[in-house]
Amino acid sequence: MHKKYKNKNITMAHGSGGKASSDLIKDIFVNTFDNDYLSTMEDQARFNIPAGQIALTTDSYVVNPIFFKGGDIGKLAVTGTVNDLAMSGAKPLYLTCGLILEEGLPIETLDKIIQSMQKTAEEAGVKIVCGDTKVVEKGSADQIFINTAGVGVIDKGVEIHSYQAKIGDKIIVNGFIGDHGATIMQSRAELGISADIESDCQVLNHLVGKMLSVSNNIHSMRDATRGGVVTVLNEIAQDSKVCICIAENSVPVRVPTRGVCEILGLDPLYLANEGTLVCVIQSEDAEAVLAIMRQTKAGKDACIIGEVVEGPEGVVSLNTLFGGTKIIDKLVGDQLPRIC
Amino acid sequence: MCLGIPAQIKEIIDVDNQVAMVNLSGVSRAVNIACVLSDVCQAHDLINQWVLVHVGFALSVVDEEEAHKTLKILDEIGELSATVEEMNQGEK
Amino acid sequence: MKYVDEFRNPEQAKKILKEIEILCTQIELAEDRPIQIMEVCGGHTHSIFRYGLNQLLPKKLDFVHGPGCPVCVLPRSVIDNCILIAQHDDVIFTTFGDAMRVPGSDKSLLDLKAEGADIRMVYSPLDALTIAKKNPKKRVVFFGLGFETTMPSTALSVMQAKKEGINNFYLFCNHITIIPTIKAVLDSPGMRIDGFLGPGHVSLIIGTQPYRFIADDYHKPLVAAGFEPLDILQSVWMILKQLKNGEAKIENQYARLVDDAGNTSALNPIAEVFELRDFFEWRGLGSINHSGVKINEKYGAFDAEVAFNLKEVTITDPDVCQCGEVLKGILKPWQCKVFGKECTPETPLGALMVSTEGACSAQYSYGQNIDLINKK
């Protein structure tokens, strides 16, 4: 970062479109994102797209706190959008970056976040090719909000849809669930708990590429962000008009994440993830896909947690640790810590 | 009601205000120990003891002996059932 | 997890379940109906649903979900008072996550938070005290609710506030007591409960002596029970054994934490700070004498009711609401006149539809489908 920004904060001038704005864009964004598309400084990025179906997505990031164990809002803004593209089987190519900054945000903090975005974009193999910055008065936003849109290409023959789950299909997750939600929960000062957990925040496109290299029979796939694994399973069960049954004892949950859940009365199946995918796959292909997933960092703890079964349409059931059965529905609202 | 969970007392962090640090599966939290102190149990006696924690307060010390007794009874309920089953199978 | 996982062993459960099944066939009731066991405590209701225990137990055995969910039974008038307090600009309103979604006459605390009120979820009343210390210019109100289990924590927090001279901390006290509540259930006409699962965590404060009258005067068994699935199954087994032998005793399954005499170190602060109210209004059960506590005069400076000049407002449940009958085991949720019609989880009329673990809410969300799955 240029030393002229040391100990300086974002002011309304940085969003005015004048010199302060253009300096900030050049010094922080163009410098860091460093690619030919962005450095032309046109009003739009221009690029050619390889043959195939185009996938387009957008998401906004408002996480609090903006830095957490295992990630930060910048990393999240790239992984979230890249993963949304990857879940269709698309190869993510280009991202946009829209920023809403609160007056008073230290420029050093902004720089850290932008660096983190670039690092994550490199990991994913995508380029951040255009952007926008607005500054709002103190109190009108919480430090920094980021929106990213992403574009990718789906190869011919790849057809992954939430309505394709079929009886007999296996349900795979790529690793331990709930770590992101538990991390955010424990970083909230008023709850006063501390645990050795970090967010699972990571890009999944390379993992998905590997999975597609060994199977044409991935029927449905979603990343289990807000609302957790249960919410995704319910969406798939409803869209595919099938019944999904998972076994509680096969769902991987880290010990400290379980500890946070026991103390606060939460269910890890509903906790948010930022690098966890749920894949519905034809059973014959399940072992091959698991094997290749386990060779990757993002998938080394992959496992089967359940299957699509005969039963009432649109319903997800859980065989509890204890041998009982219960229906696990979407939550009405957020999961709140409880005492009873 | 009343979500309560056993955790282990690791350290007394404030004797005057009766605060200890407990640990559960790698999760730490400061809890008040006033309800588990008495003439016969001083703060330092609690180190490494397991307590039931509810809304940031230790409410009771886990009695290890009683816990084992309960588990033993649970075992015996099982045995009884197994014996009955054996007898039934014998009859067949 | 120590003292947790040992009590969640599914293999062990199979054996107890078999024993329970045998016992059920040996118990003869005067009427042709299932054996009804009331779990007084919402924590037990939660465990029963979480582990699917109701699906594992024989059809001849029914759990009746009791009044021990302090969130479900909060009357609308209390939530309305919370909203009156939290609307003050100089107030930081703190409470447990559980209370956030309970509907008042007009809105919930979560709704008010969305409108900009400073409402914070805390894990402990001590955290509210910390917030008060950090914000000396604000009045910090803690909304205390729950049975005897939670009382020592709020009492000690108020005592701590007094000790440290924190004069911007207030308690809005809505604690309730278990014994008059069980008595109200026992006294209600048409009551059909055969035995009680006693609330384990309340018992570790008050002991098991206060339950004596249930055995002596009403001739019903009660077993103070832990919350892990094996605790619950063992306690059910203990109740059934009593029923089979025609006994009515107070037993303690949760001896690893519950002392029959209770916990004096926890009872003392309760006595120091609180006194009984003449009556407390419950959602679903109506008014029950001496079933609530308030802050006594000695600690009056910390009483939010005084500081905010709150009036006793009573908003009775709608006439059509039959929660009381469901709570007492007389009606099944779906037999209530408004079940699934005027009363749904999104727009609850009665207590049992409020919390997701409430008997009616669970029945509404899962009832039909769980039967379909189990038929398979």
mmCIF file of N, CA and C in Angstrom, chain B:
data_model
loop_
_atom_site.group_PDB
_atom_site.id
_atom_site.type_symbol
_atom_site.label_atom_id
_atom_site.label_comp_id
_atom_site.label_asym_id
_atom_site.label_seq_id
_atom_site.Cartn_x
_atom_site.Cartn_y
_atom_site.Cartn_z
ATOM 1 N N MET B 1 -37.083 -27.117 30.641
ATOM 2 C CA MET B 1 -36.276 -26.017 30.124
ATOM 3 C C MET B 1 -34.840 -26.111 30.605
ATOM 4 N N CYS B 2 -34.124 -25.093 30.447
ATOM 5 C CA CYS B 2 -32.846 -24.926 31.107
ATOM 6 C C CYS B 2 -31.735 -25.749 30.481
ATOM 7 N N LEU B 3 -31.199 -25.244 29.414
ATOM 8 C CA LEU B 3 -30.077 -25.867 28.758
ATOM 9 C C LEU B 3 -28.872 -25.825 29.688
ATOM 10 N N GLY B 4 -28.363 -26.982 30.051
ATOM 11 C CA GLY B 4 -27.185 -27.034 30.907
ATOM 12 C C GLY B 4 -26.241 -28.080 30.367
ATOM 13 N N ILE B 5 -24.950 -27.833 30.521
ATOM 14 C CA ILE B 5 -23.996 -28.736 29.892
ATOM 15 C C ILE B 5 -22.788 -28.902 30.815
ATOM 16 N N PRO B 6 -22.291 -30.131 30.959
ATOM 17 C CA PRO B 6 -21.131 -30.325 31.841
ATOM 18 C C PRO B 6 -19.861 -29.777 31.196
ATOM 19 N N ALA B 7 -19.093 -29.023 31.982
ATOM 20 C CA ALA B 7 -17.810 -28.508 31.505
ATOM 21 C C ALA B 7 -16.819 -28.615 32.652
ATOM 22 N N GLN B 8 -15.537 -28.569 32.294
ATOM 23 C CA GLN B 8 -14.511 -28.776 33.316
ATOM 24 C C GLN B 8 -13.882 -27.443 33.731
ATOM 25 N N ILE B 9 -13.774 -27.227 35.038
ATOM 26 C CA ILE B 9 -13.141 -25.996 35.540
ATOM 27 C C ILE B 9 -11.632 -26.114 35.369
ATOM 28 N N LYS B 10 -11.047 -25.131 34.693
ATOM 29 C CA LYS B 10 -9.619 -25.180 34.387
ATOM 30 C C LYS B 10 -8.824 -24.226 35.265
ATOM 31 N N GLU B 11 -9.450 -23.095 35.614
ATOM 32 C CA GLU B 11 -8.667 -22.049 36.251
ATOM 33 C C GLU B 11 -9.615 -21.113 36.984
ATOM 34 N N ILE B 12 -9.197 -20.662 38.177
ATOM 35 C CA ILE B 12 -9.990 -19.643 38.863
ATOM 36 C C ILE B 12 -9.398 -18.303 38.421
ATOM 37 N N ILE B 13 -10.213 -17.472 37.759
ATOM 38 C CA ILE B 13 -9.612 -16.249 37.220
ATOM 39 C C ILE B 13 -9.903 -15.020 38.070
ATOM 40 N N ASP B 14 -10.876 -15.113 38.973
ATOM 41 C CA ASP B 14 -11.175 -13.964 39.832
ATOM 42 C C ASP B 14 -11.799 -14.495 41.129
ATOM 43 N N VAL B 15 -10.971 -14.574 42.167
ATOM 44 C CA VAL B 15 -11.426 -15.160 43.427
ATOM 45 C C VAL B 15 -12.500 -14.277 44.063
ATOM 46 N N ASP B 16 -12.286 -12.945 44.053
ATOM 47 C CA ASP B 16 -13.222 -12.025 44.703
ATOM 48 C C ASP B 16 -14.617 -12.117 44.089
ATOM 49 N N ASN B 17 -14.660 -12.124 42.769
ATOM 50 C CA ASN B 17 -15.961 -12.159 42.100
ATOM 51 C C ASN B 17 -16.393 -13.572 41.727
ATOM 52 N N GLN B 18 -15.659 -14.537 42.192
ATOM 53 C CA GLN B 18 -16.023 -15.957 42.020
ATOM 54 C C GLN B 18 -16.202 -16.342 40.558
ATOM 55 N N VAL B 19 -15.165 -16.086 39.788
ATOM 56 C CA VAL B 19 -15.223 -16.401 38.363
ATOM 57 C C VAL B 19 -14.150 -17.432 38.013
ATOM 58 N N ALA B 20 -14.548 -18.445 37.240
ATOM 59 C CA ALA B 20 -13.611 -19.471 36.795
ATOM 60 C C ALA B 20 -13.711 -19.632 35.288
ATOM 61 N N MET B 21 -12.638 -20.176 34.691
ATOM 62 C CA MET B 21 -12.667 -20.464 33.265
ATOM 63 C C MET B 21 -12.982 -21.949 33.112
ATOM 64 N N VAL B 22 -14.009 -22.258 32.332
ATOM 65 C CA VAL B 22 -14.318 -23.665 32.098
ATOM 66 C C VAL B 22 -14.030 -24.023 30.648
ATOM 67 N N ASN B 23 -13.888 -25.314 30.406
ATOM 68 C CA ASN B 23 -13.627 -25.787 29.060
ATOM 69 C C ASN B 23 -14.557 -26.942 28.716
ATOM 70 N N LEU B 24 -15.094 -26.864 27.521
ATOM 71 C CA LEU B 24 -15.923 -27.954 27.013
ATOM 72 C C LEU B 24 -15.537 -28.186 25.562
ATOM 73 N N SER B 25 -14.961 -29.342 25.282
ATOM 74 C CA SER B 25 -14.583 -29.681 23.897
ATOM 75 C C SER B 25 -13.780 -28.574 23.230
ATOM 76 N N GLY B 26 -12.866 -27.966 23.970
ATOM 77 C CA GLY B 26 -12.036 -26.929 23.376
ATOM 78 C C GLY B 26 -12.683 -25.557 23.352
ATOM 79 N N VAL B 27 -13.875 -25.428 23.892
ATOM 80 C CA VAL B 27 -14.535 -24.130 23.954
ATOM 81 C C VAL B 27 -14.391 -23.603 25.385
ATOM 82 N N SER B 28 -13.885 -22.365 25.525
ATOM 83 C CA SER B 28 -13.747 -21.823 26.875
ATOM 84 C C SER B 28 -14.741 -20.705 27.097
ATOM 85 N N ARG B 29 -15.073 -20.524 28.363
ATOM 86 C CA ARG B 29 -15.983 -19.456 28.725
ATOM 87 C C ARG B 29 -15.777 -19.182 30.218
ATOM 88 N N ALA B 30 -15.858 -17.906 30.597
ATOM 89 C CA ALA B 30 -15.794 -17.545 32.011
ATOM 90 C C ALA B 30 -17.161 -17.814 32.623
ATOM 91 N N VAL B 31 -17.179 -18.486 33.775
ATOM 92 C CA VAL B 31 -18.458 -18.723 34.445
ATOM 93 C C VAL B 31 -18.357 -18.340 35.911
ATOM 94 N N ASN B 32 -19.492 -17.985 36.483
ATOM 95 C CA ASN B 32 -19.577 -17.660 37.897
ATOM 96 C C ASN B 32 -19.727 -18.959 38.689
ATOM 97 N N ILE B 33 -18.970 -19.072 39.797
ATOM 98 C CA ILE B 33 -18.983 -20.335 40.541
ATOM 99 C C ILE B 33 -19.610 -20.199 41.929
ATOM 100 N N ALA B 34 -20.300 -19.076 42.171
ATOM 101 C CA ALA B 34 -20.867 -18.837 43.507
ATOM 102 C C ALA B 34 -21.745 -19.997 43.987
ATOM 103 N N CYS B 35 -22.481 -20.609 43.076
ATOM 104 C CA CYS B 35 -23.427 -21.656 43.474
ATOM 105 C C CYS B 35 -22.771 -22.998 43.776
ATOM 106 N N VAL B 36 -21.498 -23.140 43.462
ATOM 107 C CA VAL B 36 -20.847 -24.412 43.784
ATOM 108 C C VAL B 36 -19.800 -24.239 44.890
ATOM 109 N N LEU B 37 -19.768 -23.031 45.471
ATOM 110 C CA LEU B 37 -18.868 -22.808 46.599
ATOM 111 C C LEU B 37 -19.655 -23.004 47.893
ATOM 112 N N SER B 38 -18.983 -23.500 48.906
ATOM 113 C CA SER B 38 -19.623 -23.644 50.213
ATOM 114 C C SER B 38 -18.524 -23.751 51.261
ATOM 115 N N ASP B 39 -18.925 -23.925 52.515
ATOM 116 C CA ASP B 39 -17.922 -24.043 53.584
ATOM 117 C C ASP B 39 -16.963 -25.194 53.314
ATOM 118 N N VAL B 40 -17.502 -26.245 52.687
ATOM 119 C CA VAL B 40 -16.655 -27.419 52.463
ATOM 120 C C VAL B 40 -16.023 -27.441 51.074
ATOM 121 N N CYS B 41 -16.362 -26.481 50.242
ATOM 122 C CA CYS B 41 -15.778 -26.453 48.900
ATOM 123 C C CYS B 41 -15.299 -25.048 48.556
ATOM 124 N N GLN B 42 -13.986 -24.859 48.610
ATOM 125 C CA GLN B 42 -13.391 -23.566 48.269
ATOM 126 C C GLN B 42 -13.051 -23.540 46.777
ATOM 127 N N ALA B 43 -12.814 -22.339 46.278
ATOM 128 C CA ALA B 43 -12.575 -22.173 44.833
ATOM 129 C C ALA B 43 -11.491 -23.120 44.311
ATOM 130 N N HIS B 44 -10.367 -23.185 45.017
ATOM 131 C CA HIS B 44 -9.253 -23.982 44.476
ATOM 132 C C HIS B 44 -9.556 -25.487 44.472
ATOM 133 N N ASP B 45 -10.537 -25.910 45.292
ATOM 134 C CA ASP B 45 -10.934 -27.326 45.265
ATOM 135 C C ASP B 45 -11.618 -27.700 43.950
ATOM 136 N N LEU B 46 -12.047 -26.682 43.219
ATOM 137 C CA LEU B 46 -12.867 -26.941 42.034
ATOM 138 C C LEU B 46 -12.055 -27.218 40.773
ATOM 139 N N ILE B 47 -10.754 -26.899 40.833
ATOM 140 C CA ILE B 47 -9.932 -27.082 39.632
ATOM 141 C C ILE B 47 -10.035 -28.538 39.157
ATOM 142 N N ASN B 48 -10.274 -28.680 37.849
ATOM 143 C CA ASN B 48 -10.429 -29.988 37.189
ATOM 144 C C ASN B 48 -11.746 -30.700 37.491
ATOM 145 N N GLN B 49 -12.568 -30.110 38.341
ATOM 146 C CA GLN B 49 -13.889 -30.703 38.579
ATOM 147 C C GLN B 49 -14.801 -30.394 37.393
ATOM 148 N N TRP B 50 -15.781 -31.277 37.200
ATOM 149 C CA TRP B 50 -16.788 -31.033 36.161
ATOM 150 C C TRP B 50 -18.016 -30.405 36.815
ATOM 151 N N VAL B 51 -18.541 -29.373 36.177
ATOM 152 C CA VAL B 51 -19.718 -28.690 36.728
ATOM 153 C C VAL B 51 -20.779 -28.555 35.633
ATOM 154 N N LEU B 52 -22.019 -28.427 36.064
ATOM 155 C CA LEU B 52 -23.077 -28.171 35.090
ATOM 156 C C LEU B 52 -23.192 -26.670 34.888
ATOM 157 N N VAL B 53 -23.036 -26.227 33.642
ATOM 158 C CA VAL B 53 -23.065 -24.793 33.357
ATOM 159 C C VAL B 53 -24.396 -24.414 32.696
ATOM 160 N N HIS B 54 -25.019 -23.392 33.262
ATOM 161 C CA HIS B 54 -26.273 -22.870 32.708
ATOM 162 C C HIS B 54 -26.174 -21.346 32.703
ATOM 163 N N VAL B 55 -26.430 -20.730 31.595
ATOM 164 C CA VAL B 55 -26.333 -19.276 31.374
ATOM 165 C C VAL B 55 -25.134 -18.625 32.087
ATOM 166 N N GLY B 56 -23.979 -19.264 31.963
ATOM 167 C CA GLY B 56 -22.768 -18.658 32.517
ATOM 168 C C GLY B 56 -22.566 -18.867 34.005
ATOM 169 N N PHE B 57 -23.318 -19.767 34.606
ATOM 170 C CA PHE B 57 -23.145 -20.078 36.025
ATOM 171 C C PHE B 57 -22.964 -21.581 36.212
ATOM 172 N N ALA B 58 -22.006 -21.944 37.065
ATOM 173 C CA ALA B 58 -21.872 -23.348 37.445
ATOM 174 C C ALA B 58 -22.903 -23.598 38.532
ATOM 175 N N LEU B 59 -23.809 -24.559 38.305
ATOM 176 C CA LEU B 59 -24.911 -24.748 39.246
ATOM 177 C C LEU B 59 -24.733 -25.965 40.141
ATOM 178 N N SER B 60 -23.905 -26.909 39.710
ATOM 179 C CA SER B 60 -23.748 -28.113 40.511
ATOM 180 C C SER B 60 -22.484 -28.824 40.060
ATOM 181 N N VAL B 61 -21.806 -29.479 41.009
ATOM 182 C CA VAL B 61 -20.616 -30.248 40.664
ATOM 183 C C VAL B 61 -21.066 -31.663 40.305
ATOM 184 N N VAL B 62 -20.508 -32.196 39.210
ATOM 185 C CA VAL B 62 -20.879 -33.556 38.812
ATOM 186 C C VAL B 62 -20.288 -34.548 39.807
ATOM 187 N N ASP B 63 -21.130 -35.394 40.348
ATOM 188 C CA ASP B 63 -20.702 -36.428 41.278
ATOM 189 C C ASP B 63 -20.326 -37.673 40.463
ATOM 190 N N GLU B 64 -19.025 -37.890 40.345
ATOM 191 C CA GLU B 64 -18.540 -38.935 39.458
ATOM 192 C C GLU B 64 -19.055 -40.316 39.879
ATOM 193 N N GLU B 65 -19.079 -40.522 41.187
ATOM 194 C CA GLU B 65 -19.511 -41.819 41.694
ATOM 195 C C GLU B 65 -20.965 -42.093 41.300
ATOM 196 N N GLU B 66 -21.811 -41.066 41.468
ATOM 197 C CA GLU B 66 -23.223 -41.217 41.106
ATOM 198 C C GLU B 66 -23.375 -41.448 39.611
ATOM 199 N N ALA B 67 -22.553 -40.765 38.819
ATOM 200 C CA ALA B 67 -22.608 -40.947 37.364
ATOM 201 C C ALA B 67 -22.325 -42.409 37.018
ATOM 202 N N HIS B 68 -21.307 -42.981 37.682
ATOM 203 C CA HIS B 68 -20.974 -44.389 37.416
ATOM 204 C C HIS B 68 -22.088 -45.321 37.860
ATOM 205 N N LYS B 69 -22.697 -44.977 39.001
ATOM 206 C CA LYS B 69 -23.812 -45.800 39.488
ATOM 207 C C LYS B 69 -24.936 -45.841 38.456
ATOM 208 N N THR B 70 -25.276 -44.650 37.936
ATOM 209 C CA THR B 70 -26.354 -44.574 36.940
ATOM 210 C C THR B 70 -26.010 -45.414 35.710
ATOM 211 N N LEU B 71 -24.757 -45.292 35.253
ATOM 212 C CA LEU B 71 -24.350 -46.055 34.072
ATOM 213 C C LEU B 71 -24.418 -47.549 34.351
ATOM 214 N N LYS B 72 -24.105 -47.928 35.588
ATOM 215 C CA LYS B 72 -24.125 -49.345 35.953
ATOM 216 C C LYS B 72 -25.573 -49.867 35.919
ATOM 217 N N ILE B 73 -26.479 -49.047 36.461
ATOM 218 C CA ILE B 73 -27.896 -49.448 36.425
ATOM 219 C C ILE B 73 -28.344 -49.614 34.972
ATOM 220 N N LEU B 74 -27.935 -48.654 34.134
ATOM 221 C CA LEU B 74 -28.297 -48.726 32.717
ATOM 222 C C LEU B 74 -27.788 -50.033 32.106
ATOM 223 N N ASP B 75 -26.574 -50.409 32.484
ATOM 224 C CA ASP B 75 -26.007 -51.676 32.009
ATOM 225 C C ASP B 75 -26.860 -52.852 32.440
ATOM 226 N N GLU B 76 -27.277 -52.786 33.707
ATOM 227 C CA GLU B 76 -28.010 -53.920 34.263
ATOM 228 C C GLU B 76 -29.388 -54.067 33.622
ATOM 229 N N ILE B 77 -30.021 -52.929 33.319
ATOM 230 C CA ILE B 77 -31.316 -53.010 32.628
ATOM 231 C C ILE B 77 -31.110 -53.806 31.339
ATOM 232 N N GLY B 78 -30.018 -53.510 30.674
ATOM 233 C CA GLY B 78 -29.695 -54.220 29.442
ATOM 234 C C GLY B 78 -29.512 -55.704 29.681
ATOM 235 N N GLU B 79 -28.741 -56.041 30.715
ATOM 236 C CA GLU B 79 -28.445 -57.450 30.991
ATOM 237 C C GLU B 79 -29.716 -58.247 31.236
ATOM 238 N N LEU B 80 -30.589 -57.662 32.032
ATOM 239 C CA LEU B 80 -31.845 -58.315 32.371
ATOM 240 C C LEU B 80 -32.582 -58.703 31.095
ATOM 241 N N SER B 81 -32.638 -57.714 30.209
ATOM 242 C CA SER B 81 -33.332 -57.915 28.948
ATOM 243 C C SER B 81 -32.671 -59.017 28.126
ATOM 244 N N ALA B 82 -31.330 -58.999 28.119
ATOM 245 C CA ALA B 82 -30.592 -59.995 27.348
ATOM 246 C C ALA B 82 -30.872 -61.401 27.898
ATOM 247 N N THR B 83 -30.947 -61.509 29.233
ATOM 248 C CA THR B 83 -31.204 -62.813 29.850
ATOM 249 C C THR B 83 -32.574 -63.344 29.435
ATOM 250 N N VAL B 84 -33.555 -62.425 29.480
ATOM 251 C CA VAL B 84 -34.911 -62.824 29.091
ATOM 252 C C VAL B 84 -34.899 -63.350 27.661
ATOM 253 N N GLU B 85 -34.175 -62.646 26.811
ATOM 254 C CA GLU B 85 -34.110 -63.032 25.408
ATOM 255 C C GLU B 85 -33.495 -64.423 25.249
ATOM 256 N N GLU B 86 -32.390 -64.644 26.002
ATOM 257 C CA GLU B 86 -31.734 -65.945 25.944
ATOM 258 C C GLU B 86 -32.709 -67.048 26.355
ATOM 259 N N MET B 87 -33.444 -66.763 27.424
ATOM 260 C CA MET B 87 -34.394 -67.757 27.909
ATOM 261 C C MET B 87 -35.431 -68.070 26.842
ATOM 262 N N ASN B 88 -35.938 -67.002 26.212
ATOM 263 C CA ASN B 88 -36.931 -67.189 25.159
ATOM 264 C C ASN B 88 -36.378 -68.035 24.032
ATOM 265 N N GLN B 89 -35.128 -67.717 23.661
ATOM 266 C CA GLN B 89 -34.523 -68.462 22.565
ATOM 267 C C GLN B 89 -34.339 -69.921 22.963
ATOM 268 N N GLY B 90 -33.973 -70.139 24.237
ATOM 269 C CA GLY B 90 -33.799 -71.485 24.766
ATOM 270 C C GLY B 90 -35.082 -72.290 24.639
ATOM 271 N N GLU B 91 -36.200 -71.609 24.931
ATOM 272 C CA GLU B 91 -37.488 -72.294 24.869
ATOM 273 C C GLU B 91 -37.823 -72.748 23.460
ATOM 274 N N LYS B 92 -37.399 -71.880 22.503
ATOM 275 C CA LYS B 92 -37.685 -72.236 21.125
ATOM 276 C C LYS B 92 -36.833 -73.441 20.747
#
